[in-house]
C-alpha positions as a Markdown table, in Angstrom:
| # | Residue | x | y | z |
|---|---|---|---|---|
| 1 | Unk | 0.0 | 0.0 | 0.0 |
| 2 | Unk | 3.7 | 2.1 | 0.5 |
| 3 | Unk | 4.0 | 1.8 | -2.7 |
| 4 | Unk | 0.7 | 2.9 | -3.9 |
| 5 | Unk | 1.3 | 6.2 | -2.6 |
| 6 | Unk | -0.8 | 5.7 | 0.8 |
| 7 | Unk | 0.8 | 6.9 | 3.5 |
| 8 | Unk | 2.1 | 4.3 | 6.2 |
| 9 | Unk | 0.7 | 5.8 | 8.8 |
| 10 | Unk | -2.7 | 5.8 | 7.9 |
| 11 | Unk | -2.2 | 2.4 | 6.4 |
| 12 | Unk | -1.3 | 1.2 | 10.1 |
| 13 | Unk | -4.4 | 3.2 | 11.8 |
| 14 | Unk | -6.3 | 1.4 | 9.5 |
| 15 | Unk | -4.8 | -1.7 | 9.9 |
| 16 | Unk | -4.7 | -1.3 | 13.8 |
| 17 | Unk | -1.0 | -2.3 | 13.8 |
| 18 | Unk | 2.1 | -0.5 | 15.0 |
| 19 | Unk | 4.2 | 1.2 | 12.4 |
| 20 | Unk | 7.6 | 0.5 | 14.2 |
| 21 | Unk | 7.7 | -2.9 | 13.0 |
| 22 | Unk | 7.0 | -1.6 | 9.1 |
| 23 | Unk | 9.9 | 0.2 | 9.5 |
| 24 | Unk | 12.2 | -2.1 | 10.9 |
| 25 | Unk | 11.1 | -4.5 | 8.4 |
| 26 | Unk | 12.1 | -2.3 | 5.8 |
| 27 | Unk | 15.2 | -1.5 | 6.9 |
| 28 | Unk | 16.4 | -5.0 | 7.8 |
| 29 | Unk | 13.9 | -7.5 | 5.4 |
| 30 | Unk | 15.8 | -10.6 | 6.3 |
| 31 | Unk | 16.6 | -11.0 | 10.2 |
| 32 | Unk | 19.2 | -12.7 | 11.4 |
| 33 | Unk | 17.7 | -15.7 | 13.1 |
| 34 | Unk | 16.2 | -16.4 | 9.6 |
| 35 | Unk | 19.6 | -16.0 | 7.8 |
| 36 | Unk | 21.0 | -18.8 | 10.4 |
| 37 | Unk | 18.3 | -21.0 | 9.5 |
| 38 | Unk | 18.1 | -20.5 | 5.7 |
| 39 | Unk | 22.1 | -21.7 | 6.3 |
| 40 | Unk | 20.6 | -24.7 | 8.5 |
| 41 | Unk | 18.2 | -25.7 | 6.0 |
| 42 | Unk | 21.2 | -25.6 | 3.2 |
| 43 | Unk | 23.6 | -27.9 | 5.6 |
| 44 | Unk | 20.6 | -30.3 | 6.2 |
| 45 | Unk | 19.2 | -30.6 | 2.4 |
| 46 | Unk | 23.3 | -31.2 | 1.2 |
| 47 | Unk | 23.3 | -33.8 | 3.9 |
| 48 | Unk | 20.0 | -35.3 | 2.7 |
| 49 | Unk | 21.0 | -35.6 | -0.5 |
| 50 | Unk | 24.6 | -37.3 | 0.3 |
| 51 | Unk | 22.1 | -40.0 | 2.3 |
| 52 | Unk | 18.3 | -39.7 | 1.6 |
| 53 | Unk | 18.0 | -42.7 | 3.9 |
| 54 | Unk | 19.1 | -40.9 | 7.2 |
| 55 | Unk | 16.2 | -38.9 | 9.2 |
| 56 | Unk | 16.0 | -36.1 | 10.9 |
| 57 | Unk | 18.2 | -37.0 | 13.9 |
| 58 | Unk | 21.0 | -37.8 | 11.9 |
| 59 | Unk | 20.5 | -34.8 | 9.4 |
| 60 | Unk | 21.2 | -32.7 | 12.8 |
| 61 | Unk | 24.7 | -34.8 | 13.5 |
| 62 | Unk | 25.8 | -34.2 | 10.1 |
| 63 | Unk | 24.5 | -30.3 | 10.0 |
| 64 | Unk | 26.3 | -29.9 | 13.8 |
| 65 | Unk | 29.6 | -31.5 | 11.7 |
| 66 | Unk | 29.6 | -29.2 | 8.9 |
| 67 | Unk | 29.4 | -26.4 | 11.7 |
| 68 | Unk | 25.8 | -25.4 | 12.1 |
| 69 | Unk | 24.2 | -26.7 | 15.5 |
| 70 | Unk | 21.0 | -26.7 | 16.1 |
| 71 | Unk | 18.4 | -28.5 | 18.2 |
| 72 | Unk | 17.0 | -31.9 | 16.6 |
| 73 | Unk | 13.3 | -30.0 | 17.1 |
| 74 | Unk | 14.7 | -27.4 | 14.9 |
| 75 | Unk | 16.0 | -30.0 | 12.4 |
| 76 | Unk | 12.7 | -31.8 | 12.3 |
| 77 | Unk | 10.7 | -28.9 | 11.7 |
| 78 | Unk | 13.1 | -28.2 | 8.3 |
| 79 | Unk | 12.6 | -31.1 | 7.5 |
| 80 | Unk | 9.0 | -31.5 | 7.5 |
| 81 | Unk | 8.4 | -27.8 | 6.4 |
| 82 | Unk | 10.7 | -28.8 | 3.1 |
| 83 | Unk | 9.1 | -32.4 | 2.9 |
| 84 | Unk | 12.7 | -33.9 | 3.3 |
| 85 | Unk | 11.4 | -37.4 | 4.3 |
| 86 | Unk | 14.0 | -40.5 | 5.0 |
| 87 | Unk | 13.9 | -43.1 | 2.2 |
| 88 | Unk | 13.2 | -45.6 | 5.0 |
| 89 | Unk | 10.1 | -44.9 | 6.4 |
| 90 | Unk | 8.1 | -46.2 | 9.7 |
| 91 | Unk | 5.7 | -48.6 | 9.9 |
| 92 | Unk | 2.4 | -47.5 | 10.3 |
| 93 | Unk | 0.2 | -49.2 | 11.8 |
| 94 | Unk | -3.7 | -49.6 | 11.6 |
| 95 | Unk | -6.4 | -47.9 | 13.4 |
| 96 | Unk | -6.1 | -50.6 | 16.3 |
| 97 | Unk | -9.9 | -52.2 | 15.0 |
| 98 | Unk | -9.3 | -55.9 | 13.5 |
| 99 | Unk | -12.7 | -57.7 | 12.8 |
| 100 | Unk | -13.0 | -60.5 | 14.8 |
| 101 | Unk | -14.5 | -63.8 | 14.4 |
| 102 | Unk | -18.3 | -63.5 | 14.0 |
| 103 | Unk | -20.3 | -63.3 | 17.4 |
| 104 | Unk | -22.9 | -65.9 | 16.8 |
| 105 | Unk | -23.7 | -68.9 | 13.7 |
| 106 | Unk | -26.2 | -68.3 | 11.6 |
| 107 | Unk | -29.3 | -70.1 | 12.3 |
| 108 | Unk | -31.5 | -68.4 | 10.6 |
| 109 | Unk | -29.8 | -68.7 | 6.7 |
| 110 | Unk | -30.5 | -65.2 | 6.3 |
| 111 | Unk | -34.2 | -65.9 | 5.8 |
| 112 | Unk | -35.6 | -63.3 | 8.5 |
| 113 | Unk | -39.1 | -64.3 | 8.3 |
| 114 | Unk | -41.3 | -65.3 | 11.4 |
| 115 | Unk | -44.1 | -67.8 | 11.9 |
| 116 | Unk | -45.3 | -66.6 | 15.0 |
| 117 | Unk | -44.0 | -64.1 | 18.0 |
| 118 | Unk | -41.1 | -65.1 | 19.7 |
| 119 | Unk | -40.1 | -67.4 | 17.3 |
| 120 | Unk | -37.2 | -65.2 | 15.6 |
| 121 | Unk | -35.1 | -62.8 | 17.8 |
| 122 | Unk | -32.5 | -60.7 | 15.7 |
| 123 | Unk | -29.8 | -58.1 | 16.8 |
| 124 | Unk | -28.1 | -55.0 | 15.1 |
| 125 | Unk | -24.8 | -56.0 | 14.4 |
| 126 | Unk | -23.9 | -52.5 | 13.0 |
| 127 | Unk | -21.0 | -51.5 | 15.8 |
| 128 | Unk | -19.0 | -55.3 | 14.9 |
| 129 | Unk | -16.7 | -54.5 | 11.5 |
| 130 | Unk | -17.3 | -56.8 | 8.8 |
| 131 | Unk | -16.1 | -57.5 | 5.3 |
């Protein structure tokens, strides 16, 4: 909107923001912490692509050996930000439901039919998984 010729602090009134933080913005765009971490991010993607089979964890080893430390936190979240995934991944497993051996035999051959009350009693078997 600086740029359109409106001026910044009516832009920020309008906005309801500070204007302090504009300006330090525009006279330092890139801060430091982020410089450090676009380095990181460089040291962990040339380590990735040496071995695409290591994770996160070691990505941090071999990023703290080239010379940039950083937490493994820091490392993971790089990672998963960039979609740097390790060639070997984990297991998943299922939503813990298996369907178990059916409850009861069917005596009835799926004809439903009654001759009289109290002849046929039938259950809702909706909450037991089936094929």
């Amino acid at each position: 909107m600086a740029a359109d010729g409106i001026p910044v602090a009516v832009t920020c009134r309008v906005l309801k923001i500070a204007g302090q933080p504009y300006y330090r913005w525009l006279a330092r765009p890139v801060t430091d912490a982020e410089l450090a971490e676009a380095y990181l991010a460089n040291a962990v993607f040339d380590a990735h692509r040496d071995d695409p089979e290591f994770g996160y964890r070691f990505l941090a080893d071999e990023a703290a050996a080239a010379g940039y430390r950083a937490a493994e936190r820091t490392v993971w979240r790089i990672c998963r930000d960039n979609r740097w995934w390790s060639a070997f991944g984990k297991k998943r497993g299922g939503n813990g439901k298996r369907s178990g051996a059916s409850a009861h035999d069917d005596l009835v051959q799926r004809d439903f039919t009654a001759k009289g009350p109290n002849q046929l009693w039938l259950t809702d078997l909706t909450e037991h998984r089936t094929a």
